[in-house]
């Protein structure tokens, strides 16, 4: 059977959707060497893959704040500088391991360069929205992109382009277009959502496999035992990165304290129940829950709208209330609202939270739309379909 190298970045959100896919490839007889960072070693090895460390302990320029890393020029510079630092090491690794094909995250720029230099079939794993040049014809998206360039500081873009030019010249490879840093398009692109959920989803060609969410129980977090009751169950989480938001949680307490429902609140690892002077009786607080398990038991999901959380909620047919924390999550919230599967909070306070929850509880149309779209996502095939596409792709290249 085949041998794959998987290059990813140090982010749980970019890793989690790939784990079931990697396990499926291995179950089909493939060997997978997965390059990542120490914090993710354990969950990678649980798939049966071989964890492989990079030659650096972290990506370059990690002095940037989370706020700065929201902007494209800075992300592009971090990725291309990391590529320049690691490229010789990775080329030697590939010479030693002789993989049949490479899979790389859309932000793991080094995977694309290694594939081009060594002329190995290369596949892009996209855990966010795929990017297409037609997006620049959409006025709002074009404005947002310009805003990212301006706020991200053009000096980072200039530096990144200089490094990119030097690498392409050194290795005699074609310089990719600038927008490829956002899209990282390959001859096969695995996307963990549906085209129907993607902005301008009809513009993507058949090199894109919209496999739908890659859902598997990763065994993370505590399984929630809910009280036996006819009351609706509402799950609230801002995810692991944005969990330190005391005001949001207190707004939830104030908004929902008198509503006849059970509220399960996952605080993440940045706050504790003791941080609050008052917690309503209809709330159950956890540090970290098993989200895949819980979403199969709840009626509404209040979320920051990260791609993985939103896809998991939609997959299990749960209407969403979305409180985005950054630009990509704004786009996700807009798509959920467009589909009629939830409400995008453009302003978040106790009043808007309460009004949104009551609207979802009292309007069956949201539940019906969520049922329909969840069925569509489940029928996409998920990680099993992605594995079939990958194996078919590289065998055609042999």
mmCIF file of C-alpha atoms in Angstrom:
data_model
loop_
_atom_site.group_PDB
_atom_site.id
_atom_site.type_symbol
_atom_site.label_atom_id
_atom_site.label_comp_id
_atom_site.label_asym_id
_atom_site.label_seq_id
_atom_site.Cartn_x
_atom_site.Cartn_y
_atom_site.Cartn_z
ATOM 1 C CA UNK A 1 0.000 0.000 0.000
ATOM 2 C CA UNK A 2 0.981 3.658 -0.005
ATOM 3 C CA UNK A 3 3.048 5.843 2.268
ATOM 4 C CA UNK A 4 1.973 9.390 3.089
ATOM 5 C CA UNK A 5 3.601 12.340 4.783
ATOM 6 C CA UNK A 6 1.194 14.787 6.439
ATOM 7 C CA UNK A 7 2.430 18.317 7.219
ATOM 8 C CA UNK A 8 0.312 20.366 9.621
ATOM 9 C CA UNK A 9 0.539 23.511 11.759
ATOM 10 C CA UNK A 10 0.426 23.674 15.594
ATOM 11 C CA UNK A 11 -3.306 24.255 15.970
ATOM 12 C CA UNK A 12 -5.964 21.913 17.356
ATOM 13 C CA UNK A 13 -8.550 23.385 14.976
ATOM 14 C CA UNK A 14 -6.415 22.457 11.961
ATOM 15 C CA UNK A 15 -5.521 19.039 13.397
ATOM 16 C CA UNK A 16 -8.783 17.642 14.784
ATOM 17 C CA UNK A 17 -10.608 17.304 11.433
ATOM 18 C CA UNK A 18 -7.663 15.332 10.025
ATOM 19 C CA UNK A 19 -7.483 12.701 12.762
ATOM 20 C CA UNK A 20 -10.382 10.539 11.582
ATOM 21 C CA UNK A 21 -9.093 10.815 8.001
ATOM 22 C CA UNK A 22 -5.618 9.674 9.031
ATOM 23 C CA UNK A 23 -7.067 6.781 11.021
ATOM 24 C CA UNK A 24 -9.141 5.755 7.997
ATOM 25 C CA UNK A 25 -6.111 5.846 5.689
ATOM 26 C CA UNK A 26 -4.228 3.638 8.115
ATOM 27 C CA UNK A 27 -7.191 1.244 8.385
ATOM 28 C CA UNK A 28 -7.040 0.974 4.587
ATOM 29 C CA UNK A 29 -3.413 -0.140 4.821
ATOM 30 C CA UNK A 30 -1.651 3.193 4.289
ATOM 31 C CA UNK A 31 1.370 4.280 6.334
ATOM 32 C CA UNK A 32 1.171 7.874 7.566
ATOM 33 C CA UNK A 33 4.029 9.964 8.949
ATOM 34 C CA UNK A 34 2.477 13.031 10.572
ATOM 35 C CA UNK A 35 4.698 16.101 11.084
ATOM 36 C CA UNK A 36 3.509 18.385 13.835
ATOM 37 C CA UNK A 37 4.452 19.830 17.227
ATOM 38 C CA UNK A 38 4.809 18.240 20.683
ATOM 39 C CA UNK A 39 1.479 19.447 22.112
ATOM 40 C CA UNK A 40 -0.320 17.409 19.460
ATOM 41 C CA UNK A 41 1.853 14.283 19.606
ATOM 42 C CA UNK A 42 -0.492 12.196 21.753
ATOM 43 C CA UNK A 43 -3.654 12.703 19.726
ATOM 44 C CA UNK A 44 -1.758 12.081 16.473
ATOM 45 C CA UNK A 45 -0.302 8.809 17.741
ATOM 46 C CA UNK A 46 -3.764 7.658 18.848
ATOM 47 C CA UNK A 47 -4.736 7.461 15.154
ATOM 48 C CA UNK A 48 -1.983 4.920 14.495
ATOM 49 C CA UNK A 49 0.129 7.453 12.598
ATOM 50 C CA UNK A 50 3.811 7.967 13.341
ATOM 51 C CA UNK A 51 4.356 11.356 14.948
ATOM 52 C CA UNK A 52 7.291 13.189 13.390
ATOM 53 C CA UNK A 53 8.776 16.380 14.878
ATOM 54 C CA UNK A 54 9.777 19.394 12.857
ATOM 55 C CA UNK A 55 13.265 20.857 13.089
ATOM 56 C CA UNK A 56 11.916 23.872 14.983
ATOM 57 C CA UNK A 57 10.019 23.924 18.263
ATOM 58 C CA UNK A 58 7.541 26.562 17.112
ATOM 59 C CA UNK A 59 6.685 28.548 14.035
ATOM 60 C CA UNK A 60 8.784 31.627 13.392
ATOM 61 C CA UNK A 61 7.966 35.032 14.893
ATOM 62 C CA UNK A 62 5.742 33.706 17.657
ATOM 63 C CA UNK A 63 6.070 37.015 19.482
ATOM 64 C CA UNK A 64 3.029 38.129 17.517
ATOM 65 C CA UNK A 65 -0.144 38.357 19.566
ATOM 66 C CA UNK A 66 -3.302 36.369 18.757
ATOM 67 C CA UNK A 67 -4.826 39.650 17.589
ATOM 68 C CA UNK A 68 -1.990 40.265 15.106
ATOM 69 C CA UNK A 69 -2.169 36.718 13.785
ATOM 70 C CA UNK A 70 -5.682 37.380 12.518
ATOM 71 C CA UNK A 71 -4.212 39.354 9.618
ATOM 72 C CA UNK A 72 -3.068 37.823 6.360
ATOM 73 C CA UNK A 73 0.287 39.621 5.849
ATOM 74 C CA UNK A 74 1.539 38.475 9.249
ATOM 75 C CA UNK A 75 0.288 34.904 8.824
ATOM 76 C CA UNK A 76 1.857 34.783 5.351
ATOM 77 C CA UNK A 77 5.183 36.005 6.745
ATOM 78 C CA UNK A 78 5.138 33.487 9.614
ATOM 79 C CA UNK A 79 4.406 30.615 7.216
ATOM 80 C CA UNK A 80 6.982 31.564 4.583
ATOM 81 C CA UNK A 81 9.713 32.241 7.165
ATOM 82 C CA UNK A 82 9.009 28.854 8.746
ATOM 83 C CA UNK A 83 9.185 27.307 5.280
ATOM 84 C CA UNK A 84 12.582 28.893 4.625
ATOM 85 C CA UNK A 85 13.872 27.687 7.992
ATOM 86 C CA UNK A 86 12.662 24.091 7.662
ATOM 87 C CA UNK A 87 12.855 23.400 3.941
ATOM 88 C CA UNK A 88 16.299 21.749 3.748
ATOM 89 C CA UNK A 89 15.433 19.586 6.760
ATOM 90 C CA UNK A 90 12.113 18.512 5.239
ATOM 91 C CA UNK A 91 13.651 17.764 1.837
ATOM 92 C CA UNK A 92 16.140 15.468 3.568
ATOM 93 C CA UNK A 93 13.276 13.832 5.475
ATOM 94 C CA UNK A 94 11.441 13.167 2.219
ATOM 95 C CA UNK A 95 14.596 11.753 0.607
ATOM 96 C CA UNK A 96 14.918 9.349 3.516
ATOM 97 C CA UNK A 97 11.257 8.345 3.843
ATOM 98 C CA UNK A 98 10.340 8.292 0.119
ATOM 99 C CA UNK A 99 6.586 8.932 0.488
ATOM 100 C CA UNK A 100 4.156 8.152 -2.312
ATOM 101 C CA UNK A 101 2.238 11.357 -1.638
ATOM 102 C CA UNK A 102 2.101 14.415 0.605
ATOM 103 C CA UNK A 103 -0.879 15.933 2.387
ATOM 104 C CA UNK A 104 -0.448 19.408 3.852
ATOM 105 C CA UNK A 105 -2.616 21.899 5.677
ATOM 106 C CA UNK A 106 -3.595 24.957 3.632
ATOM 107 C CA UNK A 107 -1.344 27.091 5.874
ATOM 108 C CA UNK A 108 1.569 24.625 5.949
ATOM 109 C CA UNK A 109 3.284 26.358 3.035
ATOM 110 C CA UNK A 110 6.334 24.128 3.345
ATOM 111 C CA UNK A 111 4.291 21.103 2.240
ATOM 112 C CA UNK A 112 3.508 22.741 -1.079
ATOM 113 C CA UNK A 113 7.163 23.642 -1.669
ATOM 114 C CA UNK A 114 8.405 20.150 -0.791
ATOM 115 C CA UNK A 115 5.876 18.606 -3.182
ATOM 116 C CA UNK A 116 6.902 20.915 -6.024
ATOM 117 C CA UNK A 117 10.632 20.492 -5.520
ATOM 118 C CA UNK A 118 10.478 16.708 -5.210
ATOM 119 C CA UNK A 119 7.645 16.324 -7.755
ATOM 120 C CA UNK A 120 5.536 14.219 -5.408
ATOM 121 C CA UNK A 121 1.710 14.114 -5.693
ATOM 122 C CA UNK A 122 0.492 16.689 -3.181
ATOM 123 C CA UNK A 123 -2.914 17.191 -1.579
ATOM 124 C CA UNK A 124 -4.181 20.206 0.352
ATOM 125 C CA UNK A 125 -6.172 19.736 3.573
ATOM 126 C CA UNK A 126 -8.439 22.758 4.112
ATOM 127 C CA UNK A 127 -10.061 23.070 7.529
ATOM 128 C CA UNK A 128 -11.361 26.599 6.857
ATOM 129 C CA UNK A 129 -13.202 28.063 3.876
ATOM 130 C CA UNK A 130 -11.279 27.497 0.627
ATOM 131 C CA UNK A 131 -10.348 30.735 -1.113
ATOM 132 C CA UNK A 132 -11.068 31.563 -4.750
ATOM 133 C CA UNK A 133 -9.994 34.573 -6.794
ATOM 134 C CA UNK A 134 -13.652 35.300 -7.593
ATOM 135 C CA UNK A 135 -14.055 36.353 -3.960
ATOM 136 C CA UNK A 136 -12.293 39.579 -4.915
ATOM 137 C CA UNK A 137 -15.308 40.432 -7.032
ATOM 138 C CA UNK A 138 -17.512 40.370 -3.955
ATOM 139 C CA UNK A 139 -17.468 43.948 -2.614
ATOM 140 C CA UNK A 140 -17.647 43.146 1.109
ATOM 141 C CA UNK A 141 -15.038 40.390 0.934
ATOM 142 C CA UNK A 142 -12.752 42.603 -1.150
ATOM 143 C CA UNK A 143 -13.063 45.380 1.416
ATOM 144 C CA UNK A 144 -12.270 42.950 4.237
ATOM 145 C CA UNK A 145 -9.185 41.708 2.397
ATOM 146 C CA UNK A 146 -7.954 45.269 1.869
ATOM 147 C CA UNK A 147 -8.604 45.926 5.559
ATOM 148 C CA UNK A 148 -6.504 42.909 6.479
ATOM 149 C CA UNK A 149 -3.624 44.192 4.354
ATOM 150 C CA UNK A 150 -3.851 47.632 5.925
ATOM 151 C CA UNK A 151 -4.208 46.493 9.519
ATOM 152 C CA UNK A 152 -1.713 43.672 9.109
ATOM 153 C CA UNK A 153 1.019 46.123 8.003
ATOM 154 C CA UNK A 154 2.346 45.884 4.446
ATOM 155 C CA UNK A 155 5.973 45.558 5.587
ATOM 156 C CA UNK A 156 5.207 41.945 6.540
ATOM 157 C CA UNK A 157 3.843 41.252 3.087
ATOM 158 C CA UNK A 158 6.912 42.780 1.432
ATOM 159 C CA UNK A 159 9.211 40.684 3.625
ATOM 160 C CA UNK A 160 7.236 37.514 2.894
ATOM 161 C CA UNK A 161 7.299 38.097 -0.871
ATOM 162 C CA UNK A 162 11.058 38.663 -0.736
ATOM 163 C CA UNK A 163 11.595 35.322 1.021
ATOM 164 C CA UNK A 164 9.255 33.594 -1.388
ATOM 165 C CA UNK A 165 11.132 34.998 -4.389
ATOM 166 C CA UNK A 166 14.453 33.801 -2.958
ATOM 167 C CA UNK A 167 13.125 30.271 -2.318
ATOM 168 C CA UNK A 168 11.636 29.930 -5.792
ATOM 169 C CA UNK A 169 14.863 31.099 -7.393
ATOM 170 C CA UNK A 170 17.017 28.810 -5.243
ATOM 171 C CA UNK A 171 14.964 25.683 -6.005
ATOM 172 C CA UNK A 172 14.023 26.628 -9.562
ATOM 173 C CA UNK A 173 10.286 26.354 -9.015
ATOM 174 C CA UNK A 174 7.476 28.502 -10.349
ATOM 175 C CA UNK A 175 6.511 31.355 -8.086
ATOM 176 C CA UNK A 176 2.902 30.844 -6.948
ATOM 177 C CA UNK A 177 0.398 33.705 -7.245
ATOM 178 C CA UNK A 178 -0.048 35.837 -4.145
ATOM 179 C CA UNK A 179 -3.567 34.598 -3.495
ATOM 180 C CA UNK A 180 -2.234 31.040 -3.362
ATOM 181 C CA UNK A 181 -0.993 31.867 0.128
ATOM 182 C CA UNK A 182 -4.661 32.055 1.108
ATOM 183 C CA UNK A 183 -5.813 29.106 -0.987
ATOM 184 C CA UNK A 184 -2.764 26.829 -1.385
ATOM 185 C CA UNK A 185 -4.540 25.045 -4.211
ATOM 186 C CA UNK A 186 -3.319 21.606 -5.271
ATOM 187 C CA UNK A 187 -4.545 19.111 -7.862
ATOM 188 C CA UNK A 188 -6.651 17.599 -5.066
ATOM 189 C CA UNK A 189 -8.061 19.723 -2.255
ATOM 190 C CA UNK A 190 -9.918 18.132 0.647
ATOM 191 C CA UNK A 191 -12.396 20.528 2.286
ATOM 192 C CA UNK A 192 -14.159 19.535 5.514
ATOM 193 C CA UNK A 193 -17.477 21.176 4.762
ATOM 194 C CA UNK A 194 -20.057 21.310 1.970
ATOM 195 C CA UNK A 195 -19.926 23.509 -1.101
ATOM 196 C CA UNK A 196 -23.428 24.607 -0.085
ATOM 197 C CA UNK A 197 -21.927 26.124 3.074
ATOM 198 C CA UNK A 198 -19.044 27.845 1.289
ATOM 199 C CA UNK A 199 -19.263 31.426 -0.042
ATOM 200 C CA UNK A 200 -19.557 31.223 -3.839
ATOM 201 C CA UNK A 201 -19.390 27.440 -3.509
ATOM 202 C CA UNK A 202 -20.301 26.902 -7.153
ATOM 203 C CA UNK A 203 -17.059 28.472 -8.457
ATOM 204 C CA UNK A 204 -14.789 25.640 -7.265
ATOM 205 C CA UNK A 205 -13.718 23.078 -9.853
ATOM 206 C CA UNK A 206 -13.534 19.303 -9.540
ATOM 207 C CA UNK A 207 -10.113 19.416 -7.874
ATOM 208 C CA UNK A 208 -12.059 20.299 -4.707
ATOM 209 C CA UNK A 209 -13.550 17.437 -2.720
ATOM 210 C CA UNK A 210 -16.131 18.912 -0.345
ATOM 211 C CA UNK A 211 -16.212 15.882 1.909
ATOM 212 C CA UNK A 212 -18.285 17.390 4.701
ATOM 213 C CA UNK A 213 -17.311 17.451 8.385
ATOM 214 C CA UNK A 214 -14.787 14.867 9.547
ATOM 215 C CA UNK A 215 -16.670 13.693 12.630
ATOM 216 C CA UNK A 216 -15.245 11.246 15.131
ATOM 217 C CA UNK A 217 -15.291 11.038 18.911
ATOM 218 C CA UNK A 218 -11.750 12.039 19.867
ATOM 219 C CA UNK A 219 -12.426 11.041 23.473
ATOM 220 C CA UNK A 220 -11.577 14.525 24.688
ATOM 221 C CA UNK A 221 -13.374 16.152 27.593
ATOM 222 C CA UNK A 222 -15.915 14.951 30.089
ATOM 223 C CA UNK A 223 -19.096 13.226 28.972
ATOM 224 C CA UNK A 224 -22.087 15.135 30.307
ATOM 225 C CA UNK A 225 -24.886 13.320 32.139
ATOM 226 C CA UNK A 226 -28.017 15.402 31.721
ATOM 227 C CA UNK A 227 -30.907 15.451 34.190
ATOM 228 C CA UNK A 228 -33.996 13.501 33.153
ATOM 229 C CA UNK A 229 -36.328 16.243 32.021
ATOM 230 C CA UNK A 230 -38.539 17.424 29.182
ATOM 231 C CA UNK A 231 -36.844 20.824 29.277
ATOM 232 C CA UNK A 232 -34.731 21.855 26.276
ATOM 233 C CA UNK A 233 -30.952 21.616 26.656
ATOM 234 C CA UNK A 234 -28.699 24.495 25.572
ATOM 235 C CA UNK A 235 -24.942 24.074 25.193
ATOM 236 C CA UNK A 236 -22.692 27.158 25.472
ATOM 237 C CA UNK A 237 -19.009 27.281 24.500
ATOM 238 C CA UNK A 238 -16.568 29.830 23.093
ATOM 239 C CA UNK A 239 -13.944 27.165 22.394
ATOM 240 C CA UNK A 240 -10.452 26.853 23.828
ATOM 241 C CA UNK A 241 -8.888 30.027 22.394
ATOM 242 C CA UNK A 242 -11.620 32.574 23.160
ATOM 243 C CA UNK A 243 -12.844 31.124 26.461
ATOM 244 C CA UNK A 244 -11.558 33.917 28.683
ATOM 245 C CA UNK A 245 -14.619 36.141 28.367
ATOM 246 C CA UNK A 246 -16.174 36.666 31.780
ATOM 247 C CA UNK A 247 -18.625 39.300 30.567
ATOM 248 C CA UNK A 248 -20.080 36.930 27.971
ATOM 249 C CA UNK A 249 -20.660 34.223 30.573
ATOM 250 C CA UNK A 250 -22.245 36.694 32.989
ATOM 251 C CA UNK A 251 -24.469 37.969 30.171
ATOM 252 C CA UNK A 252 -25.568 34.358 29.617
ATOM 253 C CA UNK A 253 -26.340 33.945 33.334
ATOM 254 C CA UNK A 254 -28.437 37.111 33.339
ATOM 255 C CA UNK A 255 -30.177 36.343 30.036
ATOM 256 C CA UNK A 256 -31.093 32.727 30.737
ATOM 257 C CA UNK A 257 -31.579 32.481 34.534
ATOM 258 C CA UNK A 258 -35.380 32.512 34.303
ATOM 259 C CA UNK A 259 -35.765 30.349 31.182
ATOM 260 C CA UNK A 260 -37.135 26.833 31.611
ATOM 261 C CA UNK A 261 -34.170 24.979 30.142
ATOM 262 C CA UNK A 262 -30.948 23.245 31.179
ATOM 263 C CA UNK A 263 -27.786 25.157 30.233
ATOM 264 C CA UNK A 264 -24.446 23.354 29.914
ATOM 265 C CA UNK A 265 -21.544 25.821 29.885
ATOM 266 C CA UNK A 266 -18.031 24.737 28.907
ATOM 267 C CA UNK A 267 -15.533 27.250 30.300
ATOM 268 C CA UNK A 268 -12.376 25.895 28.682
ATOM 269 C CA UNK A 269 -9.043 26.069 30.444
ATOM 270 C CA UNK A 270 -8.902 29.819 31.132
ATOM 271 C CA UNK A 271 -11.671 30.276 33.711
ATOM 272 C CA UNK A 272 -13.158 28.392 36.666
ATOM 273 C CA UNK A 273 -16.600 28.284 38.266
ATOM 274 C CA UNK A 274 -15.124 30.019 41.318
ATOM 275 C CA UNK A 275 -14.457 33.106 39.154
ATOM 276 C CA UNK A 276 -18.183 33.915 39.318
ATOM 277 C CA UNK A 277 -20.081 35.273 42.307
ATOM 278 C CA UNK A 278 -23.408 33.977 40.957
ATOM 279 C CA UNK A 279 -24.321 30.966 38.825
ATOM 280 C CA UNK A 280 -28.038 30.308 38.154
ATOM 281 C CA UNK A 281 -29.517 26.977 39.245
ATOM 282 C CA UNK A 282 -30.381 26.025 35.661
ATOM 283 C CA UNK A 283 -26.668 26.091 34.662
ATOM 284 C CA UNK A 284 -24.183 23.216 34.822
ATOM 285 C CA UNK A 285 -20.543 24.320 34.426
ATOM 286 C CA UNK A 286 -17.703 22.193 33.098
ATOM 287 C CA UNK A 287 -14.081 22.927 32.332
ATOM 288 C CA UNK A 288 -14.088 20.873 29.138
ATOM 289 C CA UNK A 289 -16.824 18.656 27.708
ATOM 290 C CA UNK A 290 -16.885 15.909 25.114
ATOM 291 C CA UNK A 291 -18.469 18.080 22.439
ATOM 292 C CA UNK A 292 -19.186 15.335 19.910
ATOM 293 C CA UNK A 293 -21.119 13.361 22.522
ATOM 294 C CA UNK A 294 -22.957 16.375 23.945
ATOM 295 C CA UNK A 295 -24.088 17.810 20.604
ATOM 296 C CA UNK A 296 -26.121 14.650 20.024
ATOM 297 C CA UNK A 297 -28.192 15.465 23.126
ATOM 298 C CA UNK A 298 -28.829 19.210 22.950
ATOM 299 C CA UNK A 299 -31.452 21.439 21.352
ATOM 300 C CA UNK A 300 -29.448 24.649 20.788
ATOM 301 C CA UNK A 301 -25.729 25.459 20.616
ATOM 302 C CA UNK A 302 -24.415 28.923 21.559
ATOM 303 C CA UNK A 303 -20.949 29.126 19.982
ATOM 304 C CA UNK A 304 -18.179 31.453 18.822
ATOM 305 C CA UNK A 305 -18.637 29.978 15.358
ATOM 306 C CA UNK A 306 -15.262 28.364 14.813
ATOM 307 C CA UNK A 307 -15.370 26.160 11.721
ATOM 308 C CA UNK A 308 -15.101 22.884 13.620
ATOM 309 C CA UNK A 309 -17.696 23.791 16.257
ATOM 310 C CA UNK A 310 -20.148 25.178 13.707
ATOM 311 C CA UNK A 311 -19.765 22.144 11.429
ATOM 312 C CA UNK A 312 -20.197 19.716 14.321
ATOM 313 C CA UNK A 313 -23.328 21.502 15.505
ATOM 314 C CA UNK A 314 -24.810 21.558 12.010
ATOM 315 C CA UNK A 315 -23.846 17.915 11.403
ATOM 316 C CA UNK A 316 -25.905 16.905 14.442
ATOM 317 C CA UNK A 317 -28.799 19.126 13.285
ATOM 318 C CA UNK A 318 -28.579 21.622 16.157
ATOM 319 C CA UNK A 319 -29.670 25.246 15.547
ATOM 320 C CA UNK A 320 -26.908 27.719 16.411
ATOM 321 C CA UNK A 321 -26.541 31.093 18.066
ATOM 322 C CA UNK A 322 -23.198 32.468 16.886
ATOM 323 C CA UNK A 323 -21.099 35.099 18.618
ATOM 324 C CA UNK A 324 -18.044 35.448 16.316
ATOM 325 C CA UNK A 325 -14.667 36.410 17.773
ATOM 326 C CA UNK A 326 -12.771 37.048 14.521
ATOM 327 C CA UNK A 327 -13.286 37.596 10.802
ATOM 328 C CA UNK A 328 -13.490 34.011 9.582
ATOM 329 C CA UNK A 329 -16.071 33.281 12.260
ATOM 330 C CA UNK A 330 -18.075 36.271 11.004
ATOM 331 C CA UNK A 331 -18.169 34.616 7.567
ATOM 332 C CA UNK A 332 -19.246 31.312 9.132
ATOM 333 C CA UNK A 333 -22.013 33.039 11.100
ATOM 334 C CA UNK A 334 -23.244 34.737 7.928
ATOM 335 C CA UNK A 335 -23.436 31.385 6.148
ATOM 336 C CA UNK A 336 -25.336 29.742 9.015
ATOM 337 C CA UNK A 337 -27.832 32.587 9.076
ATOM 338 C CA UNK A 338 -28.169 32.488 5.262
ATOM 339 C CA UNK A 339 -29.088 28.804 5.481
ATOM 340 C CA UNK A 340 -31.699 29.510 8.161
ATOM 341 C CA UNK A 341 -29.918 27.257 10.663
ATOM 342 C CA UNK A 342 -29.215 29.864 13.312
ATOM 343 C CA UNK A 343 -28.797 33.460 14.391
ATOM 344 C CA UNK A 344 -25.709 35.633 13.972
ATOM 345 C CA UNK A 345 -25.249 37.961 16.964
ATOM 346 C CA UNK A 346 -23.944 41.191 15.539
ATOM 347 C CA UNK A 347 -24.159 42.668 19.031
ATOM 348 C CA UNK A 348 -23.883 40.443 22.084
ATOM 349 C CA UNK A 349 -25.436 41.313 25.432
ATOM 350 C CA UNK A 350 -27.974 39.755 27.772
ATOM 351 C CA UNK A 351 -30.927 41.166 25.783
ATOM 352 C CA UNK A 352 -29.756 39.915 22.366
ATOM 353 C CA UNK A 353 -28.850 36.537 23.835
ATOM 354 C CA UNK A 354 -32.270 36.084 25.413
ATOM 355 C CA UNK A 355 -34.160 37.283 22.329
ATOM 356 C CA UNK A 356 -32.157 34.953 20.076
ATOM 357 C CA UNK A 357 -32.690 31.930 22.291
ATOM 358 C CA UNK A 358 -36.433 32.511 22.568
ATOM 359 C CA UNK A 359 -36.622 32.956 18.808
ATOM 360 C CA UNK A 360 -34.975 29.588 18.206
ATOM 361 C CA UNK A 361 -37.082 27.855 20.858
ATOM 362 C CA UNK A 362 -40.347 29.237 19.491
ATOM 363 C CA UNK A 363 -39.715 28.971 15.745
ATOM 364 C CA UNK A 364 -39.781 25.436 14.358
ATOM 365 C CA UNK A 365 -38.367 26.617 11.025
ATOM 366 C CA UNK A 366 -34.843 26.857 12.476
ATOM 367 C CA UNK A 367 -35.039 23.256 13.647
ATOM 368 C CA UNK A 368 -36.417 22.126 10.297
ATOM 369 C CA UNK A 369 -33.668 23.896 8.330
ATOM 370 C CA UNK A 370 -31.034 22.444 10.668
ATOM 371 C CA UNK A 371 -32.467 18.955 10.178
ATOM 372 C CA UNK A 372 -32.308 19.354 6.391
ATOM 373 C CA UNK A 373 -28.806 20.757 6.291
ATOM 374 C CA UNK A 374 -27.506 18.259 8.850
ATOM 375 C CA UNK A 375 -28.774 15.442 6.647
ATOM 376 C CA UNK A 376 -26.979 17.003 3.651
ATOM 377 C CA UNK A 377 -23.706 17.177 5.616
ATOM 378 C CA UNK A 378 -24.009 13.576 6.780
ATOM 379 C CA UNK A 379 -24.550 12.418 3.213
ATOM 380 C CA UNK A 380 -21.296 14.032 2.018
ATOM 381 C CA UNK A 381 -19.300 11.087 3.311
ATOM 382 C CA UNK A 382 -16.850 12.838 5.632
ATOM 383 C CA UNK A 383 -13.439 11.307 6.276
ATOM 384 C CA UNK A 384 -14.324 8.029 4.541
ATOM 385 C CA UNK A 385 -15.029 9.819 1.281
ATOM 386 C CA UNK A 386 -11.895 11.939 1.698
ATOM 387 C CA UNK A 387 -9.769 8.782 2.139
ATOM 388 C CA UNK A 388 -11.203 7.240 -1.030
ATOM 389 C CA UNK A 389 -10.464 10.421 -3.008
ATOM 390 C CA UNK A 390 -6.901 10.618 -1.700
ATOM 391 C CA UNK A 391 -6.026 7.014 -2.464
ATOM 392 C CA UNK A 392 -7.573 7.224 -5.916
ATOM 393 C CA UNK A 393 -5.685 10.450 -6.626
ATOM 394 C CA UNK A 394 -2.192 9.275 -5.753
ATOM 395 C CA UNK A 395 -2.630 5.899 -7.464
ATOM 396 C CA UNK A 396 -3.471 7.710 -10.693
ATOM 397 C CA UNK A 397 -0.170 9.598 -10.359
ATOM 398 C CA UNK A 398 1.968 6.492 -9.906
#
